[in-house]
Coordinates of C-alpha atoms (C1' of nucleotides) in Angstrom, one line a residue:
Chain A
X1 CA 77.2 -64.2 6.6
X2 CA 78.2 -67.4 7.7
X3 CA 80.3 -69.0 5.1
X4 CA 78.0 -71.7 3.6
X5 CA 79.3 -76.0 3.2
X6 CA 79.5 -77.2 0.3
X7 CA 77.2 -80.6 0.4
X8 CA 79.1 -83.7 0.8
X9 CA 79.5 -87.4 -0.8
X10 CA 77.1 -88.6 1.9
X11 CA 74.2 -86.6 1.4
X12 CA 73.6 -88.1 -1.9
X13 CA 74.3 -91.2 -1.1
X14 CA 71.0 -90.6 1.0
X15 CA 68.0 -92.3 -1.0
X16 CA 66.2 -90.5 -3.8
X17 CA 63.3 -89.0 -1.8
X18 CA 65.1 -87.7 1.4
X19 CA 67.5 -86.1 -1.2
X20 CA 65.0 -84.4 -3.5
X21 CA 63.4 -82.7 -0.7
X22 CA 66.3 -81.8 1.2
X23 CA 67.9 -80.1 -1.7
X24 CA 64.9 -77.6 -1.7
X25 CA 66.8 -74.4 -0.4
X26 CA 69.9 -74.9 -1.0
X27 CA 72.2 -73.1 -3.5
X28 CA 73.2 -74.5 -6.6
X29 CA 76.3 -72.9 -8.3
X30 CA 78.4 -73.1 -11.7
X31 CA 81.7 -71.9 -12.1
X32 CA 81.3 -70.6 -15.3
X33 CA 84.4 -69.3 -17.7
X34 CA 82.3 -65.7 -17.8
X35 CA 81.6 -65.8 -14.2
X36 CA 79.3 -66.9 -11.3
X37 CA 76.1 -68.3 -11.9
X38 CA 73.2 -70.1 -9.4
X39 CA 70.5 -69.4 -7.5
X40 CA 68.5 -71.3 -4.6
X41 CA 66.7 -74.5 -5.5
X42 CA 62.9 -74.3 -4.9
X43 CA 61.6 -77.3 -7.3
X44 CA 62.8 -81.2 -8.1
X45 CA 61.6 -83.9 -9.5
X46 CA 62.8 -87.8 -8.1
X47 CA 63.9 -90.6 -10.5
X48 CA 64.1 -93.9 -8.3
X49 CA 66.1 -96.1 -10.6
X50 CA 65.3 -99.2 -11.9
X51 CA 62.0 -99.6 -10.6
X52 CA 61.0 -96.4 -11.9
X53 CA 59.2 -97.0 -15.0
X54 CA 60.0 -93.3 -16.0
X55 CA 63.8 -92.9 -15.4
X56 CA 66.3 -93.8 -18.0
X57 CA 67.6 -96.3 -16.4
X58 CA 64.2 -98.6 -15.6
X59 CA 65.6 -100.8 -18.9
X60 CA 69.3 -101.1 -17.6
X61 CA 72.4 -99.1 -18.1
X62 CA 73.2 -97.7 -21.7
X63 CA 75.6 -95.1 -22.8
X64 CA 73.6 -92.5 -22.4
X65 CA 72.1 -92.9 -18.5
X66 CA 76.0 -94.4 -17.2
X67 CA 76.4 -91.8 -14.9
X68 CA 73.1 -92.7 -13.1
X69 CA 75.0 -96.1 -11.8
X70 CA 78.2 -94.9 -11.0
X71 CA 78.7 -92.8 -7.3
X72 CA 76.6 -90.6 -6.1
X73 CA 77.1 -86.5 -6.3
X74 CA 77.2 -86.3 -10.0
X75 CA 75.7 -84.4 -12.7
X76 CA 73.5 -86.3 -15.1
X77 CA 73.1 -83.5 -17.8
X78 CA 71.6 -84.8 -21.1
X79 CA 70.3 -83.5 -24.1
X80 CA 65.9 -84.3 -24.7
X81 CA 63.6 -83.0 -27.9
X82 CA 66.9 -82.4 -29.7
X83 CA 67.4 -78.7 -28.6
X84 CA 67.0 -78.6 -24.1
X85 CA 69.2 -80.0 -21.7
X86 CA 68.3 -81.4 -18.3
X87 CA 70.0 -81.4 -15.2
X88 CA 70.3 -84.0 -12.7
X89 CA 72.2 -85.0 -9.7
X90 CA 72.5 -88.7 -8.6
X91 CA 71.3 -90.0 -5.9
X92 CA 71.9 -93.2 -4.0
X93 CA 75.2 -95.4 -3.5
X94 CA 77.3 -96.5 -6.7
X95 CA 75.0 -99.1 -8.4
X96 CA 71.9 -97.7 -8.1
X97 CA 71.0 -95.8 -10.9
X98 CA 68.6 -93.2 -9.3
X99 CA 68.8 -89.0 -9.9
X100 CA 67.2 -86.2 -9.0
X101 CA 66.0 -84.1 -11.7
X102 CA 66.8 -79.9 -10.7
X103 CA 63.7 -78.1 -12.7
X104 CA 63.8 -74.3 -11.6
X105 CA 65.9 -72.1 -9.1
X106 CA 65.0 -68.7 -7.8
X107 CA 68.0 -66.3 -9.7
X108 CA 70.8 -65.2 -7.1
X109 CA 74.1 -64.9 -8.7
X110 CA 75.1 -63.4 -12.2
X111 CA 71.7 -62.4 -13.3
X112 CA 73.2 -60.3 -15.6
X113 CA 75.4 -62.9 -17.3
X114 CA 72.0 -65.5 -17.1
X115 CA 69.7 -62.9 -19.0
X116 CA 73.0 -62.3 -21.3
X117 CA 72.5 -66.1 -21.9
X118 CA 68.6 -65.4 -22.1
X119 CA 67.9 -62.2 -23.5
X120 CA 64.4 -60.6 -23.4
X121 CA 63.4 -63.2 -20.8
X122 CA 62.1 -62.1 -17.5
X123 CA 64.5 -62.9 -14.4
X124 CA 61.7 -64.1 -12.8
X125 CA 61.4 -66.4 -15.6
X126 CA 65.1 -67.5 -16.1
X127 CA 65.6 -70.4 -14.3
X128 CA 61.7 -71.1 -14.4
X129 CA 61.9 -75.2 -15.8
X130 CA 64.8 -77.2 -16.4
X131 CA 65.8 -76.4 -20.0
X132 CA 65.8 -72.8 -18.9
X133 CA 67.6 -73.4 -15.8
X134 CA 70.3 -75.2 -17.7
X135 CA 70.5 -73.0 -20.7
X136 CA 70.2 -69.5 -18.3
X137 CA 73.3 -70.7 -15.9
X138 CA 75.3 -71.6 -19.2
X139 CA 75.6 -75.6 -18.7
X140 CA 76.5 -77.8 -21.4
X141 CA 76.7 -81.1 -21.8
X142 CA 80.6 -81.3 -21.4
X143 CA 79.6 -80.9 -17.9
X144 CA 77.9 -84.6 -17.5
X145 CA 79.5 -86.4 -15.2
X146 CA 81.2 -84.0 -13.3
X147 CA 81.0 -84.2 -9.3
X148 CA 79.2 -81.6 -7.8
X149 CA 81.5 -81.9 -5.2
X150 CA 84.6 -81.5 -6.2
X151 CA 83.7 -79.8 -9.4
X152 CA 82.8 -76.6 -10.8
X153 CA 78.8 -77.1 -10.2
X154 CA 78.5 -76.7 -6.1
X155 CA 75.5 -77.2 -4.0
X156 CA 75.8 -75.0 -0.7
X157 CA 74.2 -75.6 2.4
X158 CA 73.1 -71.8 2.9
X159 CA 70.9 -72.8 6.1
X160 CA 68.8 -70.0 5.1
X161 CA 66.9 -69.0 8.5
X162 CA 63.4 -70.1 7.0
X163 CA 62.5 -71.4 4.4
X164 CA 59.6 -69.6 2.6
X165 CA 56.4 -71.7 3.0
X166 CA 56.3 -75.5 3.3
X167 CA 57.5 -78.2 0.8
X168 CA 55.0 -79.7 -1.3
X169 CA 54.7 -82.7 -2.8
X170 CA 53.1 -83.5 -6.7
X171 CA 53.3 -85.9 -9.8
X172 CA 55.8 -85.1 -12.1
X173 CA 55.9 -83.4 -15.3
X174 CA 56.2 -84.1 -18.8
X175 CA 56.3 -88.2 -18.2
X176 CA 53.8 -90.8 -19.9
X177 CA 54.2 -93.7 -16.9
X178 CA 54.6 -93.3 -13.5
X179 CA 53.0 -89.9 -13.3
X180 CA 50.7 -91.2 -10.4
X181 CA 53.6 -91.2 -7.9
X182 CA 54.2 -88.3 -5.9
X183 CA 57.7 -87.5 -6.7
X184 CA 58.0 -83.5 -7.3
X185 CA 58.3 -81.3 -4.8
X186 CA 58.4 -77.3 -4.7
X187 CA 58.7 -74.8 -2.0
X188 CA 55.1 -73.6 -1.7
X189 CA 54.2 -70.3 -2.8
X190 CA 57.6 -69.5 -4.4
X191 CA 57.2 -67.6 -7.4
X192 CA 60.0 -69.1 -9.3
X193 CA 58.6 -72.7 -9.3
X194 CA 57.8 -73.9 -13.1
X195 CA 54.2 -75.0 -12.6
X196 CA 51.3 -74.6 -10.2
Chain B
dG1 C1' 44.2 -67.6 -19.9
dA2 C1' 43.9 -72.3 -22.1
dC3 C1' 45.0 -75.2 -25.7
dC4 C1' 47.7 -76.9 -29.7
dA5 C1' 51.4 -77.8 -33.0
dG6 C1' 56.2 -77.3 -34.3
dA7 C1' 61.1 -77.3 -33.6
dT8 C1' 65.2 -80.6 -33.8
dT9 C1' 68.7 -84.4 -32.8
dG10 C1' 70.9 -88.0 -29.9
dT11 C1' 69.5 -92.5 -28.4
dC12 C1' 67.4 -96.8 -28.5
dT13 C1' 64.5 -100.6 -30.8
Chain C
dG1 C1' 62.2 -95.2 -37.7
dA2 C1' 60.1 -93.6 -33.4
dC3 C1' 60.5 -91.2 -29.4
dA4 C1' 61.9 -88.1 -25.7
dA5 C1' 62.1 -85.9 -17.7
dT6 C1' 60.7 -79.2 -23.0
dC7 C1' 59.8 -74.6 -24.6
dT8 C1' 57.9 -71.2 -27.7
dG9 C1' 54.7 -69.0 -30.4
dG10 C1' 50.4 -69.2 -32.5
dT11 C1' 45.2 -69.3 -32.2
dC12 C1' 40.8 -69.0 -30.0
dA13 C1' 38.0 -67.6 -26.3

DNA sequence: GACCAGATTGTCT
DNA sequence: GACAATCTGGTCA
């Protein structure tokens, strides 16, 4: 097999929507200390910044959403309901606090060591939403922050030769304003995705 | 299968 | 003090 490219600086610095759909197929990877975790990316979410009425940053920059506004090709990993994680990767050039929001992958690498992390949940089911994702690939939230370039969370180019039914787009999930827009997208007919 | 309530804690008002 | 880009397990049909 062809040996895949890692995705570059520029194609986040791409804006949010472009981004969020063209990350659908690729492979996301973590380094992790036990071994290799990942699996292709088949559903998204996009946060458009400050005019986004449901992204952290729509009031400005605080502690917690910083990573948002600084370059693009970083994890945004934070912690919501006091017990999940989320995982994002920013979007956009430095100052523009935009991300894209990774909600499930289709298992590939060290499903053994994900359903280690998971036990007595289905593989089909272990990357199936982003708290799962996050907790199933063994992410934490030392990890916000860190480029997904240069780091030890990768996101490959695979190329894979087609992808598996078309990209849809929907509202998003689990937000109170905004939810009108169409800003998720899923590969169509992909059992791994987190919702109908 | 659909719907509902509870868990649990960092962050912001 | 209220809330949050969620998930799980319960109940009822």
């Amino acid at each position: 097999m062809v040996a895949p490219k890692v995705l570059g600086e520029e194609f986040y610095a791409q804006d949010t929507v472009t981004v969020a759909r063209g990350l659908l197929g690729k492979l996301f990877l973590y380094h992790h200390p036990a071994g290799l975790t990942g699996g292709r990316i088949v559903e998204t979410e996009a946060y458009l910044g400050a005019g986004d009425p449901a992204c952290h940053a729509a009031r400005g920059q605080t502690a917690r959403n910083a990573v948002m506004f600084g370059p693009p090709g970083r994890a945004y990993i934070y912690q919501i309901y006091g017990m999940y994680f989320c995982l994002n990767i920013v979007t956009e050039p430095e100052g523009i606090p935009a991300a894209v929001l990774v909600r499930a992958l289709e298992p590939l690498y060290g499903v053994e060591l994900m359903q280690q992390n998971c036990p007595r949940r289905e593989q089909r089911d272990l990357c199936r939403g982003p708290a799962r994702l996050v907790q199933a690939l063994g992410l934490t939230k030392e990890l916000n922050g860190v480029s997904v370039v240069t780091g030890p969370l990768r996101v490959l180019d695979d190329a894979p030769a087609a992808l598996p039914g078309e990209i849809i787009a929907t509202t998003r999930v689990g937000i109170n304003q905004g939810h009108e827009l169409p800003l998720r997208f899923y590969l169509a007919e992909n059992p791994y995705i987190s919702r109908k």
